[in-house]
Coordinates of C-alpha atoms and ligand atoms in Angstrom, one line a residue:
X1 CA 133.9 99.1 147.0
X2 CA 130.6 97.7 145.7
X3 CA 127.4 99.1 147.2
X4 CA 124.9 96.6 148.6
X5 CA 121.2 97.4 149.0
X6 CA 120.1 97.9 152.6
X7 CA 116.6 97.1 153.8
X8 CA 117.1 97.9 157.5
X9 CA 116.6 101.6 158.2
X10 CA 117.5 101.6 161.9
X11 CA 121.0 103.0 161.4
X12 CA 119.6 105.8 159.2
X13 CA 116.9 106.6 161.8
X14 CA 119.7 107.0 164.4
X15 CA 121.7 109.2 162.1
X16 CA 118.9 111.7 161.6
X17 CA 119.0 113.0 165.1
X18 CA 116.4 114.5 167.4
X19 CA 115.2 117.6 169.1
X20 CA 113.2 119.3 166.4
X21 CA 109.7 118.8 164.9
X22 CA 111.2 118.7 161.4
X23 CA 113.4 115.8 162.3
X24 CA 110.6 113.9 164.1
X25 CA 108.4 114.4 161.0
X26 CA 111.1 113.0 158.8
X27 CA 111.8 110.1 161.1
X28 CA 108.1 109.2 161.3
X29 CA 108.0 109.2 157.5
X30 CA 111.1 107.1 157.1
X31 CA 109.7 104.6 159.6
X32 CA 106.2 104.5 158.1
X33 CA 107.5 103.8 154.5
X34 CA 110.2 101.3 155.6
X35 CA 108.4 98.3 154.2
X36 CA 107.8 99.9 150.8
X37 CA 111.5 100.9 150.5
X38 CA 112.6 97.4 151.4
X39 CA 110.3 95.8 148.8
X40 CA 111.5 98.3 146.2
X41 CA 115.1 97.7 147.0
X42 CA 114.7 93.9 146.5
X43 CA 112.9 94.5 143.1
X44 CA 115.6 96.9 141.8
X45 CA 118.3 94.6 143.0
X46 CA 116.8 91.9 140.9
X47 CA 116.3 94.2 137.9
X48 CA 119.9 95.4 137.9
X49 CA 121.2 91.9 138.2
X50 CA 124.9 91.6 138.9
X51 CA 125.7 95.2 137.8
X52 CA 128.6 96.7 139.7
X53 CA 127.6 99.8 141.7
X54 CA 130.3 101.9 143.3
X55 CA 129.8 102.7 146.9
X56 CA 130.2 106.4 147.3
X57 CA 131.1 108.5 150.3
X58 CA 128.2 111.0 150.5
X59 CA 127.6 114.0 152.8
X60 CA 124.1 115.3 153.1
X61 CA 124.0 118.8 154.5
X62 CA 120.5 120.0 155.0
X63 CA 121.1 123.8 154.9
X64 CA 117.5 125.0 155.4
X65 CA 117.2 123.1 158.7
X66 CA 120.4 124.6 160.2
X67 CA 120.0 127.1 163.0
X68 CA 122.6 129.3 161.1
X69 CA 120.1 129.7 158.3
X70 CA 117.4 130.7 160.7
X71 CA 115.4 127.5 160.3
X72 CA 112.0 129.0 159.8
X73 CA 110.5 125.6 158.8
X74 CA 110.9 123.5 161.9
X75 CA 108.6 125.6 164.2
X76 CA 105.8 125.4 161.6
X77 CA 105.8 121.7 161.1
X78 CA 102.8 121.2 163.4
X79 CA 101.2 124.5 162.4
X80 CA 100.4 124.1 158.7
X81 CA 103.8 125.2 157.4
X82 CA 105.4 123.7 154.3
X83 CA 106.2 120.0 154.6
X84 CA 107.1 119.3 151.0
X85 CA 110.8 120.0 151.5
X86 CA 110.9 117.7 154.6
X87 CA 109.1 115.0 152.6
X88 CA 111.8 115.2 149.9
X89 CA 114.8 115.3 152.2
X90 CA 113.5 112.3 154.2
X91 CA 113.1 110.4 150.9
X92 CA 116.5 111.5 149.6
X93 CA 118.2 110.3 152.8
X94 CA 116.3 107.0 152.6
X95 CA 117.2 106.4 148.9
X96 CA 120.9 107.0 149.5
X97 CA 120.9 104.8 152.5
X98 CA 118.9 102.0 150.8
X99 CA 121.2 102.1 147.8
X100 CA 124.0 101.2 150.1
X101 CA 126.2 104.3 150.1
X102 CA 128.4 105.5 152.9
X103 CA 126.3 108.4 154.3
X104 CA 127.1 111.2 156.7
X105 CA 124.3 113.7 157.7
X106 CA 124.8 117.2 158.8
X107 CA 122.2 119.7 160.1
X108 CA 124.5 122.4 161.5
X109 CA 127.5 124.3 160.4
X110 CA 129.5 122.8 163.1
X111 CA 128.8 119.3 161.9
X112 CA 129.5 120.4 158.3
X113 CA 132.9 121.7 159.4
X114 CA 133.6 118.5 161.3
X115 CA 132.8 116.3 158.3
X116 CA 134.8 118.4 155.9
X117 CA 137.8 118.6 158.2
X118 CA 137.9 122.4 158.3
X119 CA 138.9 124.1 161.5
X120 CA 135.9 125.4 163.4
X121 CA 135.2 129.1 163.7
X122 CA 134.2 131.8 161.3
X123 CA 136.1 132.9 158.3
X124 CA 136.9 131.2 155.1
X125 CA 139.6 128.9 156.2
X126 CA 140.1 126.7 153.1
X127 CA 139.8 123.0 153.2
X128 CA 143.3 121.8 152.5
X129 CA 143.8 118.4 150.8
X130 CA 141.3 116.3 149.1
X131 CA 137.6 116.4 149.7
X132 CA 136.6 113.5 152.0
X133 CA 133.4 112.9 150.0
X134 CA 132.5 111.8 146.5
X135 CA 129.2 113.6 146.6
X136 CA 127.6 116.4 148.7
X137 CA 123.9 116.9 148.6
X138 CA 122.8 120.3 150.0
X139 CA 120.5 123.2 149.2
X140 CA 121.1 126.9 148.4
X141 CA 121.4 127.7 152.2
X142 CA 124.0 124.9 152.5
X143 CA 125.9 126.1 149.5
X144 CA 126.2 129.6 151.0
X145 CA 127.4 128.1 154.3
X146 CA 130.0 126.0 152.4
X147 CA 131.2 129.1 150.6
X148 CA 131.6 130.9 153.9
X149 CA 133.4 128.0 155.6
X150 CA 135.3 126.3 152.8
X151 CA 136.5 129.5 151.2
X152 CA 138.4 129.2 148.0
X153 CA 138.4 125.5 148.0
X154 CA 134.7 125.4 147.2
X155 CA 135.6 126.3 143.7
X156 CA 137.9 123.4 143.4
X157 CA 135.4 120.9 144.8
X158 CA 132.1 122.2 143.5
X159 CA 131.7 119.5 140.8
X160 CA 130.9 117.1 143.7
X161 CA 128.0 119.2 144.9
X162 CA 124.3 118.6 144.1
X163 CA 121.8 121.3 145.1
X164 CA 118.3 120.2 146.0
X165 CA 116.3 123.1 144.5
X166 CA 112.5 122.8 144.7
X167 CA 111.5 125.0 141.8
X168 CA 114.7 124.8 139.7
X169 CA 117.4 127.1 138.3
X170 CA 117.7 127.8 134.6
X171 CA 121.1 128.2 133.0
X172 CA 120.7 131.9 132.3
X173 CA 120.3 132.6 136.0
X174 CA 123.1 130.3 137.1
X175 CA 125.8 132.0 135.1
X176 CA 127.1 134.8 137.2
X177 CA 128.4 137.2 134.6
X178 CA 125.6 136.5 132.1
X179 CA 122.9 136.9 134.7
X180 CA 124.3 140.1 135.9
X181 CA 124.8 141.6 132.4
X182 CA 121.4 140.5 131.0
X183 CA 119.0 141.1 133.9
X184 CA 118.6 137.5 135.2
X185 CA 119.0 138.8 138.7
X186 CA 117.7 136.7 141.6
X187 CA 118.1 136.0 145.3
X188 CA 119.6 132.7 144.6
X189 CA 121.4 132.1 141.2
X190 CA 125.0 133.0 140.3
X191 CA 126.8 129.8 141.3
X192 CA 128.2 128.8 137.9
X193 CA 127.4 125.1 138.4
X194 CA 126.5 122.8 135.6
X195 CA 122.7 123.3 135.6
X196 CA 122.3 119.5 135.9
X197 CA 123.8 119.8 139.4
X198 CA 120.5 121.4 140.6
X199 CA 118.0 118.7 141.4
X200 CA 114.3 119.5 141.5
X201 CA 111.1 118.2 143.2
X202 CA 109.3 117.7 139.9
X203 CA 110.7 117.4 136.4
X204 CA 110.3 121.1 135.7
X205 CA 113.0 122.1 133.3
X206 CA 115.1 119.3 131.9
X207 CA 118.1 121.7 132.3
X208 CA 118.1 120.5 135.9
X209 CA 118.1 116.9 137.1
X210 CA 114.9 115.5 138.5
X211 CA 115.3 114.3 142.1
X212 CA 111.7 113.9 143.2
X213 CA 110.3 112.1 146.2
X214 CA 108.0 109.2 146.8
X215 CA 104.4 108.7 147.5
X216 CA 102.7 105.7 149.1
X217 CA 101.8 102.8 146.8
X218 CA 98.8 100.6 147.2
X219 CA 98.8 96.9 146.7
X220 CA 96.0 95.2 144.7
X221 CA 94.0 94.3 147.8
X222 CA 94.2 97.9 149.1
X223 CA 93.2 99.2 145.7
X224 CA 90.1 97.0 145.7
X225 CA 89.0 97.9 149.2
X226 CA 89.5 101.6 148.4
X227 CA 87.2 101.3 145.4
X228 CA 84.5 99.9 147.6
X229 CA 84.8 102.4 150.4
X230 CA 84.9 105.6 148.3
X231 CA 82.3 108.2 149.2
X232 CA 81.1 109.7 146.0
X233 CA 80.2 113.0 147.5
X234 CA 83.2 113.6 149.7
X235 CA 85.7 116.3 148.9
X236 CA 88.9 117.2 150.7
X237 CA 90.3 120.7 150.3
X238 CA 94.1 121.1 149.6
X239 CA 95.3 123.8 152.0
X240 CA 96.6 123.2 155.5
X241 CA 97.0 126.8 156.4
X242 CA 94.1 129.2 156.9
X243 CA 95.6 131.8 154.6
X244 CA 95.3 129.4 151.7
X245 CA 91.5 129.7 152.0
X246 CA 91.4 133.5 151.9
X247 CA 89.9 135.8 149.3
X248 CA 87.5 134.9 146.5
X249 CA 87.1 131.2 147.5
X250 CA 83.5 131.5 148.7
X251 CA 81.9 131.4 145.3
X252 CA 83.3 128.0 144.2
X253 CA 83.2 126.6 147.7
X254 CA 79.4 127.3 147.6
X255 CA 79.1 125.5 144.3
X256 CA 81.1 122.6 145.6
X257 CA 79.0 122.4 148.8
X258 CA 75.8 122.2 146.7
X259 CA 77.0 118.7 145.6
X260 CA 79.5 117.5 148.1
X261 CA 80.4 117.2 151.7
X262 CA 83.5 119.4 152.1
X263 CA 86.4 118.3 154.4
X264 CA 89.5 120.3 155.3
X265 CA 92.8 119.7 157.2
X266 CA 93.4 123.3 158.2
X267 CA 95.7 123.9 161.2
X268 CA 94.1 125.8 164.1
X269 CA 95.1 126.5 167.7
X270 CA 91.9 126.9 169.7
X271 CA 89.3 128.3 167.4
X272 CA 88.0 127.5 164.0
X273 CA 89.9 129.7 161.5
X274 CA 87.4 132.4 160.3
X275 CA 88.5 131.8 156.6
X276 CA 87.0 128.3 156.7
X277 CA 83.2 128.3 156.2
X278 CA 81.0 126.7 158.8
X279 CA 79.8 123.9 156.4
X280 CA 83.4 122.6 156.1
X281 CA 84.2 119.7 158.3
X282 CA 87.7 120.6 159.5
X283 CA 89.8 117.8 160.9
X284 CA 92.7 120.1 161.8
X285 CA 96.2 119.4 160.6
X286 CA 96.6 115.6 160.4
X287 CA 99.6 113.4 160.7
X288 CA 100.5 112.0 157.3
X289 CA 99.1 108.6 157.8
X290 CA 95.7 110.0 158.9
X291 CA 95.6 112.2 155.9
X292 CA 96.1 109.1 153.8
X293 CA 93.1 107.5 155.4
X294 CA 90.9 110.5 154.7
X295 CA 92.0 110.6 151.1
X296 CA 91.1 106.9 150.7
X297 CA 87.5 107.7 151.4
X298 CA 87.3 111.0 149.5
X299 CA 86.4 111.2 145.8
X300 CA 87.8 114.7 145.2
X301 CA 90.9 116.5 146.3
X302 CA 90.4 120.2 145.3
X303 CA 93.1 122.8 145.1
X304 CA 92.6 126.6 145.5
X305 CA 95.8 127.7 143.7
X306 CA 98.2 127.5 146.6
X307 CA 100.5 125.8 147.6
X308 CA 102.2 125.4 144.2
X309 CA 103.6 122.1 143.1
X310 CA 103.5 120.2 146.4
X311 CA 103.4 116.5 147.1
X312 CA 99.8 116.3 148.4
X313 CA 98.1 116.0 145.0
X314 CA 100.2 112.9 144.1
X315 CA 99.2 111.3 147.4
X316 CA 95.6 112.1 146.7
X317 CA 95.7 110.6 143.2
X318 CA 97.6 107.5 144.6
X319 CA 94.7 107.1 146.9
X320 CA 92.1 107.1 144.2
X321 CA 91.0 110.8 144.4
X322 CA 90.4 113.0 141.4
X323 CA 92.5 116.2 141.7
X324 CA 90.6 119.3 140.6
X325 CA 92.8 122.4 140.2
X326 CA 92.6 125.9 138.8
X327 CA 94.2 126.8 135.4
X328 CA 96.3 129.9 135.5
X329 CA 95.6 132.3 132.6
X330 CA 98.0 134.0 132.2
X331 CA 100.5 131.5 133.8
X332 CA 102.2 132.5 137.0
X333 CA 106.0 133.1 136.9
X334 CA 108.8 135.1 138.5
X335 CA 107.8 137.9 136.2
X336 CA 104.3 138.4 137.4
X337 CA 103.8 136.6 140.7
X338 CA 105.1 137.5 144.2
X339 CA 105.7 133.8 145.2
X340 CA 108.0 133.2 142.3
X341 CA 109.7 136.6 142.2
X342 CA 113.4 136.3 142.8
X343 CA 113.5 132.6 142.0
X344 CA 116.1 131.7 139.4
X345 CA 113.7 130.6 136.7
X346 CA 111.3 132.1 134.2
X347 CA 109.3 128.9 133.9
X348 CA 105.6 129.6 133.3
X349 CA 103.4 127.7 135.8
X350 CA 100.2 126.9 133.9
X351 CA 98.1 125.7 136.9
X352 CA 98.6 124.9 140.6
X353 CA 100.3 121.7 139.7
X354 CA 101.7 121.5 136.2
X355 CA 103.1 118.1 136.7
X356 CA 99.7 116.7 137.6
X357 CA 98.2 118.6 134.6
X358 CA 100.8 117.6 132.0
X359 CA 102.1 114.2 133.1
X360 CA 99.0 112.7 134.7
X361 CA 95.9 114.5 133.3
X362 CA 92.5 113.1 132.9
X363 CA 90.7 111.1 134.3
X364 CA 92.9 111.6 137.5
X365 CA 93.4 115.4 137.1
X366 CA 91.1 118.1 135.9
X367 CA 92.4 121.6 135.3
X368 CA 89.7 124.1 134.8
X369 CA 89.0 127.9 134.9
X370 CA 87.6 128.6 138.3
X371 CA 86.3 132.0 137.2
X372 CA 83.9 130.2 134.9
X373 CA 81.3 128.8 137.3
X374 CA 79.6 126.7 134.6
X375 CA 82.9 125.0 133.8
X376 CA 83.5 124.5 137.5
X377 CA 80.0 123.2 138.2
X378 CA 80.1 120.7 135.3
X379 CA 83.6 119.5 136.5
X380 CA 82.2 118.6 139.9
X381 CA 79.3 116.7 138.4
X382 CA 81.6 114.8 136.1
X383 CA 83.8 113.9 139.0
X384 CA 80.9 112.5 141.0
X385 CA 79.8 110.3 138.1
X386 CA 83.2 109.0 137.1
X387 CA 85.1 106.0 138.5
X388 CA 88.8 106.3 138.8
X389 CA 91.5 103.9 140.0
X390 CA 94.4 104.9 142.3
X391 CA 97.4 105.9 140.2
X392 CA 101.0 106.6 140.9
X393 CA 103.5 107.4 138.2
X394 CA 106.5 105.0 138.4
X395 CA 108.9 107.8 139.0
X396 CA 107.2 108.6 142.3
X397 CA 107.3 105.0 143.6
X398 CA 110.2 104.0 145.9
X399 CA 111.5 101.7 143.1
X400 CA 111.4 104.5 140.6
X401 CA 113.2 106.9 142.8
X402 CA 115.9 104.3 143.7
X403 CA 116.4 103.6 140.0
X404 CA 116.7 107.2 139.1
X405 CA 119.1 108.1 142.0
X406 CA 121.1 105.0 141.3
X407 CA 121.5 106.0 137.6
X408 CA 122.5 109.6 138.5
X409 CA 125.1 108.5 141.1
X410 CA 126.7 106.0 138.9
X411 CA 126.7 108.0 135.6
X412 CA 126.6 111.8 136.2
X413 CA 130.1 113.2 136.4
X414 CA 130.7 116.9 136.4
X415 CA 134.3 116.6 137.6
X416 CA 136.2 115.0 134.7
X417 CA 137.5 117.9 132.7
X418 CA 135.7 118.1 129.4
X419 CA 137.8 117.9 126.3
X420 CA 138.6 121.3 124.8
X421 CA 135.3 122.9 123.8
X422 CA 135.5 123.9 120.2
X423 CA 132.3 125.2 118.7
X424 CA 132.9 123.8 115.3
X425 CA 135.0 125.2 112.4
X426 CA 133.7 128.7 112.2
X427 CA 133.6 130.4 108.9
X428 CA 132.0 133.5 107.5
X429 CA 130.7 131.9 104.4
X430 CA 127.5 130.0 104.2
X431 CA 127.2 126.3 105.1
X432 CA 125.4 123.9 102.8
X433 CA 122.4 125.3 101.1
X434 CA 119.1 123.4 100.8
X435 CA 115.4 123.5 101.3
X436 CA 113.8 125.6 104.0
X437 CA 112.8 123.9 107.2
X438 CA 109.2 124.1 108.0
X439 CA 108.5 121.6 110.7
X440 CA 110.3 119.5 113.3
X441 CA 113.1 117.7 111.6
X442 CA 115.3 114.8 112.8
X443 CA 118.7 114.1 111.4
X444 CA 121.1 111.3 112.0
X445 CA 124.4 112.8 113.1
X446 CA 127.3 111.2 111.4
X447 CA 130.1 110.0 113.7
X448 CA 128.4 111.8 116.5
X449 CA 130.8 110.8 119.3
X450 CA 133.4 113.2 117.9
X451 CA 131.1 116.1 117.0
X452 CA 131.9 119.2 118.8
X453 CA 135.2 117.9 120.1
X454 CA 138.7 118.5 118.8
X455 CA 139.3 115.6 116.5
X456 CA 142.4 114.5 118.3
X457 CA 140.6 113.8 121.6
X458 CA 138.4 110.9 122.4
X459 CA 135.2 112.0 124.1
X460 CA 134.4 110.3 127.5
X461 CA 131.4 108.0 127.2
X462 CA 128.4 110.3 127.1
X463 CA 125.6 109.8 129.6
X464 CA 122.8 109.7 128.6
X465 CA 124.2 107.7 125.8
X466 CA 124.2 109.3 122.3
X467 CA 122.0 106.5 121.0
X468 CA 119.1 108.5 122.7
X469 CA 119.8 111.8 120.8
X470 CA 117.3 113.1 118.3
X471 CA 118.2 116.5 116.8
X472 CA 115.2 118.8 116.2
X473 CA 114.6 122.4 115.2
X474 CA 112.2 124.5 117.3
X475 CA 109.7 126.9 115.8
X476 CA 110.5 130.6 116.1
X477 CA 110.1 131.7 119.7
X478 CA 109.7 128.2 120.9
X479 CA 112.0 126.7 123.6
X480 CA 113.7 123.3 123.3
X481 CA 111.6 122.2 126.3
X482 CA 108.4 122.7 124.2
X483 CA 109.9 121.7 120.8
X484 CA 111.1 118.3 122.2
X485 CA 107.8 117.8 124.1
X486 CA 105.7 118.4 121.0
X487 CA 107.6 115.5 119.3
X488 CA 107.0 113.2 122.3
X489 CA 110.6 113.6 123.5
X490 CA 112.4 115.4 126.2
X491 CA 115.2 118.0 125.9
X492 CA 118.5 116.6 127.0
X493 CA 121.0 119.4 128.0
X494 CA 123.9 116.9 128.1
X495 CA 123.5 116.4 124.3
X496 CA 124.0 120.1 123.4
X497 CA 127.7 119.6 123.2
X498 CA 127.2 117.3 120.3
X499 CA 124.9 119.4 118.2
X500 CA 126.6 122.8 118.7
X501 CA 128.5 122.7 115.4
X502 CA 128.4 123.3 111.7
X503 CA 127.8 119.6 110.9
X504 CA 124.5 119.8 112.7
X505 CA 123.5 122.9 110.9
X506 CA 124.5 121.4 107.6
X507 CA 122.6 118.2 108.4
X508 CA 119.5 120.2 109.0
X509 CA 120.1 122.1 105.7
X510 CA 120.0 125.4 107.4
X511 CA 121.0 128.2 105.2
X512 CA 123.6 130.3 107.0
X513 CA 125.3 133.4 105.5
X514 CA 127.1 133.8 108.7
X515 CA 128.0 131.4 111.4
X516 CA 129.0 133.1 114.6
X517 CA 130.0 131.8 118.0
X518 CA 128.5 133.8 120.9
X519 CA 127.6 133.8 124.5
X520 CA 123.8 133.6 124.6
X521 CA 121.6 131.1 126.2
X522 CA 119.4 130.5 123.2
X523 CA 122.3 129.2 121.1
X524 CA 122.7 127.1 119.0
X525 CA 120.0 128.7 116.9
X526 CA 119.4 130.5 113.7
X527 CA 117.4 133.4 112.3
X528 CA 115.5 132.4 109.2
X529 CA 115.0 135.9 107.9
X530 CA 118.5 137.1 108.4
X531 CA 120.2 133.8 107.5
X532 CA 122.3 134.1 110.6
X533 CA 123.4 131.1 112.5
X534 CA 124.9 131.2 116.0
X535 CA 126.7 128.6 118.0
X536 CA 127.2 128.6 121.7
X537 CA 130.6 129.6 123.2
X538 CA 129.8 129.1 126.9
X539 CA 128.9 125.5 127.7
X540 CA 127.3 126.5 131.0
X541 CA 124.7 128.4 129.0
X542 CA 123.4 125.5 127.1
X543 CA 119.7 125.8 128.0
X544 CA 116.6 123.8 127.1
X545 CA 114.5 126.6 128.6
X546 CA 115.7 129.5 126.4
X547 CA 113.6 131.0 123.6
X548 CA 113.6 134.1 121.5
X549 CA 111.0 135.4 119.0
X550 CA 113.3 135.7 116.0
X551 CA 115.2 132.5 116.4
X552 CA 114.7 128.8 115.7
X553 CA 116.8 126.7 118.0
X554 CA 118.7 123.5 117.5
X555 CA 117.3 121.2 120.1
X556 CA 119.0 118.0 121.5
X557 CA 116.0 115.8 122.3
X558 CA 116.1 112.3 123.6
X559 CA 113.7 109.4 124.2
X560 CA 112.6 108.6 127.8
X561 CA 111.2 105.6 129.7
X562 CA 107.5 105.5 130.3
X563 CA 106.9 106.8 133.8
X564 CA 110.6 107.7 134.3
X565 CA 111.3 110.8 132.3
X566 CA 114.7 111.3 133.8
X567 CA 116.1 108.2 132.1
X568 CA 116.4 107.3 128.4
X569 CA 115.8 103.8 127.1
X570 CA 119.5 102.9 127.2
X571 CA 120.3 104.9 130.3
X572 CA 120.4 102.1 132.8
Ligands
U2F1 C1 104.6 122.9 148.8 O1 104.6 122.8 150.2 P1 103.7 122.0 151.1 O2 104.5 121.3 152.1 O3 102.8 123.0 151.7 O4 102.9 120.9 150.2 P2 101.7 120.1 150.4 O5 101.4 119.4 149.1 O6 100.6 120.8 151.1 O7 102.0 118.9 151.5 C2 103.2 118.4 151.9 C3 102.9 117.3 152.8 O8 102.0 117.6 153.9 C4 101.4 116.5 154.3 C5 101.1 115.7 153.1 C6 102.2 116.1 152.1 O9 103.2 115.0 152.0 O10 101.0 114.4 153.3 N1 100.2 116.9 155.1 C7 100.0 116.4 156.3 O11 100.9 115.7 156.8 N2 98.9 116.6 157.0 C8 97.9 117.4 156.5 O12 96.9 117.6 157.2 C9 98.0 117.9 155.2 C10 99.2 117.6 154.5 C11 105.9 122.5 148.2 F1 106.1 121.2 148.6 C12 107.0 123.3 148.7 O13 108.2 123.0 148.1 C13 106.6 124.8 148.4 O14 107.6 125.6 149.0 C14 105.2 125.1 148.8 C15 104.8 126.4 148.3 O15 104.5 126.4 146.9 O16 104.3 124.2 148.4

């Protein structure tokens, strides 16, 4: 069946259910943004023209909100607890509904069992017969619950699953055996999914798919009226929980207060939290629409380093604030910071909000060293002088999210068995000789649709299409994420399959005395000194994120649309 865009959200609102603050928060949000979604749906409908869109049967199982997972989030909704996840789930549900799919929503194990048709009760009674859904969106908690209650059949059906995973999962952590053997141990990984089945809140590592969420968009009239009502010396502090104001914040709060009136939205029960200085005008935790109003007046939205990578800075920037945030030197990661410890990624977080830093930047975002009071002081003065327009990257608009989710649903397929994976014709003797490679290099791959496949099988149409592929060599120790980025491109894990072969090495004129095929997440790569080349033997370990000091990596980069990094030019 063909999917038809929906602009009426009342059926969705009924489906979400009641009885918990988290659900009420999500429903208020869905209701408040209804008009924006409807406008976006109409625009995308026109943009896609008569394109056929399959209507999919989709189950959304929100694991972290189930009682069975302990649901620690719901009781904190009105007390300053994390709301980012609820923002994202509300938007995912809305996007799937608006795109016209056949949606079922489950927030308990009982509902999950009902929808999957497995008999209730504990134990891993396997689901017999076909899966009644084309796609299942869940999270790590939900995945665990499905494992418990679908038993062996989870293995059979897991290609249909998408895991909403805020901070991302890198391939080395996802591969059970590899992670166990090589010390990529975490609380979460080990599911042996295709890493693109994990969907993140921001485009962290391109190894995962970028799901995102939306932020409110202003029309031209609103933008103009905001410009007029901005209060030049008004700052709002990012941090709705008192603990975020603790320790070492007094120094720069004092500097800030020298120039600006400081506002906060810190949750409190009866008394003002002692962590919040008396000169701060604390509004208490605000409903989302009231926070937006406050941000419309403010000139500055200032982060103290936590929470990491939340939605609020995008909302502030969309309302014409400048976001000032601390640079992390050294970067925070699962290796050196408690918050990230046990998360299945070694991504280095360079500031409180790396997306704001790298994808938006000045004049909307300023990332400075807070330990340097001169630098901090001059940033505040610069902010008060400058005039900045409200800005929202396209990928965080309703239309951008619909476009991206539409493209994933219609094109990503992890179920069709891949043709036999043959890592090229291995030989012990060197490939073509040639000049040494010194910088980034692009080669056109001959006959690229058949590269990496046995010659007697036809490859399924690749998505993203191969027209977007640019092969590049990283520097020693550099990841493909960084190598592609420094060439103005993005690493595309789906393309690894086509560059993991001797033809690619030859095309790059790499001098190999040995070409081996191994299981290692930095492959394909080569060592310049030892003239050793390695191809990847385990497709699940193709990784944009991997890097190793002695190796230069072969990187499959691709182009991307401005403001929509998830999609290449020919991806729609
Ligand atoms: C992030 O979690 P948070 O939920 O703490 O992220 P924030 O950026 O603070 O805010 C999320 C929403 O809270 C709303 C605001 C944002 O959409 O509009 N809000 C509000 O309604 N009233 C207020 O007074 C202040 C804010 C991240 F999203 C999570 O994934 C992480 O787990 C967490 C820790 O890093 O950070």
